Coordinates of C-alpha atoms in Angstrom, one line a residue:
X1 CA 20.9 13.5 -1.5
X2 CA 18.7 13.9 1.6
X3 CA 20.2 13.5 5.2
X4 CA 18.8 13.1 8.8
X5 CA 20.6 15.3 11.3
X6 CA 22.1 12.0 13.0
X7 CA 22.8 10.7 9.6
X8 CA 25.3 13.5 9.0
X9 CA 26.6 13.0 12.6
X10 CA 27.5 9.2 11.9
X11 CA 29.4 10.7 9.0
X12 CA 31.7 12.3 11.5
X13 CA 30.5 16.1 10.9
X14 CA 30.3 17.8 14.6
X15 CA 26.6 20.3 14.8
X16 CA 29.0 23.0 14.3
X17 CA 30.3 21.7 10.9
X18 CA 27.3 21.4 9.6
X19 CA 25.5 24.7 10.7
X20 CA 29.0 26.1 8.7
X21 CA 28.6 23.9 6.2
X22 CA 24.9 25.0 5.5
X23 CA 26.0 28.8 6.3
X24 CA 28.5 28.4 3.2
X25 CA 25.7 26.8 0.8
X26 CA 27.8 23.2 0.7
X27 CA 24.8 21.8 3.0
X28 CA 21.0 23.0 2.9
X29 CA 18.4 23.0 6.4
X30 CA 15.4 21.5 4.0
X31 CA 13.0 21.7 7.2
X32 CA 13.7 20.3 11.0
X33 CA 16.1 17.5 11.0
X34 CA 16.8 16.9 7.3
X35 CA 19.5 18.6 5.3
X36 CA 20.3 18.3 1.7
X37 CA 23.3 18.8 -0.7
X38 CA 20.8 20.3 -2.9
X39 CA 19.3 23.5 -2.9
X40 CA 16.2 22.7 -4.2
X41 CA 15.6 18.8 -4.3
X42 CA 12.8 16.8 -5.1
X43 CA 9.2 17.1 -2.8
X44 CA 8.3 13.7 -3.5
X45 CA 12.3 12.4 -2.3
X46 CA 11.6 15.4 1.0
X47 CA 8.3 13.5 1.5
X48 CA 9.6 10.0 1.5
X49 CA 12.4 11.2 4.1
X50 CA 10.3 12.7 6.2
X51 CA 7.7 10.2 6.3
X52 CA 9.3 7.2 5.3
X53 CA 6.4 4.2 6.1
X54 CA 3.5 6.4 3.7
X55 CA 1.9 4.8 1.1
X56 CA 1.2 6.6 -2.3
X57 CA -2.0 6.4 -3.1
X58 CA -5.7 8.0 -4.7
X59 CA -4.8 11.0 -7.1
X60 CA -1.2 10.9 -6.8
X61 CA -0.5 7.1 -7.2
X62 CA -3.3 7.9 -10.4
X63 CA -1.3 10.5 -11.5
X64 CA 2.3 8.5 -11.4
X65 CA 1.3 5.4 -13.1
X66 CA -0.5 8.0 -15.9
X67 CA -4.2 6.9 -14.9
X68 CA -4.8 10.4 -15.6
X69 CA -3.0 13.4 -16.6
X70 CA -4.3 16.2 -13.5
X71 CA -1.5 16.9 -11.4
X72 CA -2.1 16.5 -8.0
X73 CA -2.6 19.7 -5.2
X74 CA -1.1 17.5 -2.8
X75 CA 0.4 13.8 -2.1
X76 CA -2.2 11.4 -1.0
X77 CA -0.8 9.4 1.5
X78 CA -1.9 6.2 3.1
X79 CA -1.2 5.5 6.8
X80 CA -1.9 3.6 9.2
X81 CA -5.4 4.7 11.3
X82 CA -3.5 4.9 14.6
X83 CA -0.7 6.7 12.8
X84 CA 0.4 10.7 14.5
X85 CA -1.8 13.0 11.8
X86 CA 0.6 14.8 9.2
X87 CA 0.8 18.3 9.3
X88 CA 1.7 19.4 6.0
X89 CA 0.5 21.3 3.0
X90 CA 1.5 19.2 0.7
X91 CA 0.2 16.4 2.3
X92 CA -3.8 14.9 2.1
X93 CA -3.4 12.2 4.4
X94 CA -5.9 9.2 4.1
X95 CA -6.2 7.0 7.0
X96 CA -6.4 2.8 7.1
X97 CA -7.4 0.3 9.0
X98 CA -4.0 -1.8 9.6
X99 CA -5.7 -5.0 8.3
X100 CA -6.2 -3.1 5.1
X101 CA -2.8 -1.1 4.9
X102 CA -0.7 -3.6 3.2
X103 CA -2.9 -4.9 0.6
X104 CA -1.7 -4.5 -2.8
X105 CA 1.6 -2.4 -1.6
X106 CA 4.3 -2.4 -3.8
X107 CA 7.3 -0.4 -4.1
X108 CA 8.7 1.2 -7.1
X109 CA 10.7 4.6 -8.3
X110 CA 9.4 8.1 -9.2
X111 CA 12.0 10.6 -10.1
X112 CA 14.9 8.8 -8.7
X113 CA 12.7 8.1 -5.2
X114 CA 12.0 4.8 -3.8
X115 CA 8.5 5.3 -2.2
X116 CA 5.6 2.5 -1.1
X117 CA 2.5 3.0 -4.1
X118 CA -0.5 0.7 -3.9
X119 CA -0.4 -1.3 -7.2
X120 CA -2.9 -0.7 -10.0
X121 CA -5.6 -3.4 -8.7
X122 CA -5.3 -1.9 -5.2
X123 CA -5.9 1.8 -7.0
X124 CA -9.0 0.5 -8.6
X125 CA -10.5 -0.9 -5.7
X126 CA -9.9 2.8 -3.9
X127 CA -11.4 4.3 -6.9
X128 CA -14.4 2.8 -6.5
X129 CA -14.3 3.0 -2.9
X130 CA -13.8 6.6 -2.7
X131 CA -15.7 7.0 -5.6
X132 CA -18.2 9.3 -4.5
X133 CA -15.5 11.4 -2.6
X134 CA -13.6 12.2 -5.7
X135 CA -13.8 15.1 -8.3
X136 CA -16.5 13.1 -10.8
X137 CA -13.6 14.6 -14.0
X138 CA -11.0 12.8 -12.5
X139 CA -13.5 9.4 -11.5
X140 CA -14.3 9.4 -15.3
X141 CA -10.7 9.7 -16.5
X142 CA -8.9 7.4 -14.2
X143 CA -12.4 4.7 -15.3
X144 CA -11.4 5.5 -19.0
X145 CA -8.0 4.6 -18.9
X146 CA -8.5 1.2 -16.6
X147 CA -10.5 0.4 -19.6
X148 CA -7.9 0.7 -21.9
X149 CA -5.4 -1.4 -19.9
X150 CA -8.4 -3.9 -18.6
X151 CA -5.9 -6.7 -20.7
X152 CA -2.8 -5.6 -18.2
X153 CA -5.2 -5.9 -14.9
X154 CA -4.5 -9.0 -13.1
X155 CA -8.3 -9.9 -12.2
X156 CA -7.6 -12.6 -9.6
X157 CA -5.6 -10.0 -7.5
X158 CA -8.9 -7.5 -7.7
X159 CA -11.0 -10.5 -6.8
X160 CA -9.1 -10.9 -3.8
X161 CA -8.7 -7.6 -2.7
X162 CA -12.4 -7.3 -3.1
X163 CA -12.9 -10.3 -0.9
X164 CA -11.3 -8.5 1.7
X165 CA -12.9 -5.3 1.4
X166 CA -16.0 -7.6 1.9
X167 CA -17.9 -5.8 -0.6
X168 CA -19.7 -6.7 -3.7
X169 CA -20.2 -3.3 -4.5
X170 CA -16.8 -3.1 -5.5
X171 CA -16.7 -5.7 -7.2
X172 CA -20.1 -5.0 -9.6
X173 CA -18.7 -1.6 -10.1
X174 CA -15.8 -3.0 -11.9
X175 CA -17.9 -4.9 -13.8
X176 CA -19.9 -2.6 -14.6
X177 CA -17.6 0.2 -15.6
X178 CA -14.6 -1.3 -16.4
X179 CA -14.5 -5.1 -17.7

């Protein structure tokens, strides 16, 4: 399990106990502030806890919900356009406009990690948006499979979310290429 520094604190460990605790390997410094009774735990959980209001999305959200089998470089992550910039490897952050942040969120759990993922309506309406900014391998596999769950795709929802994209592009592109 994954702690804040304060976290451990409220549990009634002094600093000192738990700079002993993570000198004798019971407790592990995972980066600045966040501590772990795990060695090596999960990125996606260290992720979450560091940046708990992030929104899965683009290749990683397509990779979790087996759009496509390409394992990600990095977690794409949605925030907010006025959010502070993430500085992290891992990490491709991809910026929103707040009016368009919450649209389609949902939240579900990977590997034993609650984490905020777009749903699979939202992900097709940033497919096509970022269409031409994606590898055209990975466009043409995540297109593929849609088409094989088009019958699962709640239409109305991708209707909507294309009405607040404003675009009809989006909407003839699914069309188009997946319906």
């Amino acid at each position: 399990m994954l702690y804040y520094f304060n976290e451990l604190l409220e549990k009634g460990l002094s600093k000192y106990q738990i700079e002993k605790n993570v000198k004798d390997k019971e407790l592990f410094k995972i980066s600045r502030g966040i501590y772990s009774d795990e060695e090596y735990p999960n990125d996606l959980s260290v992720i979450v806890k560091k940046y708990p209001n992030v929104i899965l999305t683009l290749n990683s959200a397509f990779y979790y919900y087996e759009l496509t089998d390409k394992i990600p470089e990095y977690y794409y992550l949605a925030t907010d356009i006025k959010s502070y910039i993430i500085k992290d490897s891992s990490v491709k952050q991809v910026f929103m406009k707040k009016d368009f942040l919450k649209i389609g969120l949902a939240k579900c759990k990977i590997e034993e990690t609650e984490i905020y993922i777009y749903d699979k309506e939202r992900l097709l309406i940033e497919l096509i948006r970022y269409k031409t900014k994606l590898p055209y391998e990975l466009y043409k596999d995540v297109i593929n499979n849609y088409r094989k769950i088009r019958n699962e795709l709640d239409f109305m929802k991708i209707y909507k979310y294309a009405q607040v994209f404003n675009s009809s592009y989006i909407m003839q592109t699914i069309e188009k290429e997946v319906m």
